[in-house]
Amino acid sequence: MPLRDHEDDLLIAVALTRLLVDFEEADPELAEQAWQLAADRLLEYDLELSEAVRELLL
């Protein structure tokens, strides 16, 4: 997988996690779906969210 795809996937995972935080109270179902999608992307790279953020900052 090209590096750019890896970075894109990590950025999407971080954005989905932010959606979780923003919509957790307003729409718990949407928030849960966002988290599941983020978790799937993070699992693909065997990373925790904090590790994904660190990788994007490097």
C-alpha positions as protocol buffer text, in pm:
chain_id: "A"
residue {
  index: 1
  type: MET
  ca { x: 0 y: 0 z: 0 }
}
residue {
  index: 2
  type: PRO
  ca { x: 148 y: 337 z: -94 }
}
residue {
  index: 3
  type: LEU
  ca { x: 245 y: 570 z: 190 }
}
residue {
  index: 4
  type: ARG
  ca { x: -11 y: 825 z: 79 }
}
residue {
  index: 5
  type: ASP
  ca { x: -295 y: 572 z: 122 }
}
residue {
  index: 6
  type: HIS
  ca { x: -164 y: 496 z: 470 }
}
residue {
  index: 7
  type: GLU
  ca { x: -165 y: 866 z: 563 }
}
residue {
  index: 8
  type: ASP
  ca { x: -512 y: 912 z: 414 }
}
residue {
  index: 9
  type: ASP
  ca { x: -648 y: 619 z: 616 }
}
residue {
  index: 10
  type: LEU
  ca { x: -500 y: 755 z: 938 }
}
residue {
  index: 11
  type: LEU
  ca { x: -637 y: 1102 z: 871 }
}
residue {
  index: 12
  type: ILE
  ca { x: -982 y: 957 z: 803 }
}
residue {
  index: 13
  type: ALA
  ca { x: -965 y: 759 z: 1128 }
}
residue {
  index: 14
  type: VAL
  ca { x: -880 y: 1073 z: 1324 }
}
residue {
  index: 15
  type: ALA
  ca { x: -1160 y: 1269 z: 1153 }
}
residue {
  index: 16
  type: LEU
  ca { x: -1411 y: 993 z: 1227 }
}
residue {
  index: 17
  type: THR
  ca { x: -1305 y: 995 z: 1590 }
}
residue {
  index: 18
  type: ARG
  ca { x: -1361 y: 1370 z: 1601 }
}
residue {
  index: 19
  type: LEU
  ca { x: -1710 y: 1311 z: 1458 }
}
residue {
  index: 20
  type: LEU
  ca { x: -1767 y: 1065 z: 1743 }
}
residue {
  index: 21
  type: VAL
  ca { x: -1678 y: 1331 z: 1998 }
}
residue {
  index: 22
  type: ASP
  ca { x: -1888 y: 1601 z: 1832 }
}
residue {
  index: 23
  type: PHE
  ca { x: -2202 y: 1387 z: 1789 }
}
residue {
  index: 24
  type: GLU
  ca { x: -2182 y: 1157 z: 2091 }
}
residue {
  index: 25
  type: GLU
  ca { x: -2472 y: 1326 z: 2269 }
}
residue {
  index: 26
  type: ALA
  ca { x: -2669 y: 1456 z: 1972 }
}
residue {
  index: 27
  type: ASP
  ca { x: -2673 y: 1132 z: 1772 }
}
residue {
  index: 28
  type: PRO
  ca { x: -2529 y: 832 z: 1959 }
}
residue {
  index: 29
  type: GLU
  ca { x: -2600 y: 594 z: 1670 }
}
residue {
  index: 30
  type: LEU
  ca { x: -2406 y: 809 z: 1422 }
}
residue {
  index: 31
  type: ALA
  ca { x: -2126 y: 848 z: 1677 }
}
residue {
  index: 32
  type: GLU
  ca { x: -2103 y: 471 z: 1721 }
}
residue {
  index: 33
  type: GLN
  ca { x: -2091 y: 416 z: 1345 }
}
residue {
  index: 34
  type: ALA
  ca { x: -1812 y: 674 z: 1315 }
}
residue {
  index: 35
  type: TRP
  ca { x: -1615 y: 499 z: 1588 }
}
residue {
  index: 36
  type: GLN
  ca { x: -1658 y: 159 z: 1423 }
}
residue {
  index: 37
  type: LEU
  ca { x: -1530 y: 294 z: 1092 }
}
residue {
  index: 38
  type: ALA
  ca { x: -1236 y: 463 z: 1265 }
}
residue {
  index: 39
  type: ALA
  ca { x: -1154 y: 149 z: 1462 }
}
residue {
  index: 40
  type: ASP
  ca { x: -1159 y: -62 z: 1145 }
}
residue {
  index: 41
  type: ARG
  ca { x: -905 y: 167 z: 980 }
}
residue {
  index: 42
  type: LEU
  ca { x: -684 y: 172 z: 1289 }
}
residue {
  index: 43
  type: LEU
  ca { x: -696 y: -207 z: 1321 }
}
residue {
  index: 44
  type: GLU
  ca { x: -579 y: -238 z: 963 }
}
residue {
  index: 45
  type: TYR
  ca { x: -251 y: -74 z: 1073 }
}
residue {
  index: 46
  type: ASP
  ca { x: -251 y: -217 z: 1426 }
}
residue {
  index: 47
  type: LEU
  ca { x: -250 y: 133 z: 1577 }
}
residue {
  index: 48
  type: GLU
  ca { x: -418 y: 313 z: 1864 }
}
residue {
  index: 49
  type: LEU
  ca { x: -567 y: 655 z: 1791 }
}
residue {
  index: 50
  type: SER
  ca { x: -284 y: 837 z: 1968 }
}
residue {
  index: 51
  type: GLU
  ca { x: -29 y: 649 z: 1757 }
}
residue {
  index: 52
  type: ALA
  ca { x: -213 y: 744 z: 1439 }
}
residue {
  index: 53
  type: VAL
  ca { x: -206 y: 1111 z: 1538 }
}
residue {
  index: 54
  type: ARG
  ca { x: 167 y: 1089 z: 1614 }
}
residue {
  index: 55
  type: GLU
  ca { x: 235 y: 931 z: 1274 }
}
residue {
  index: 56
  type: LEU
  ca { x: 45 y: 1207 z: 1098 }
}
residue {
  index: 57
  type: LEU
  ca { x: 248 y: 1471 z: 1280 }
}
residue {
  index: 58
  type: LEU
  ca { x: 584 y: 1322 z: 1180 }
}
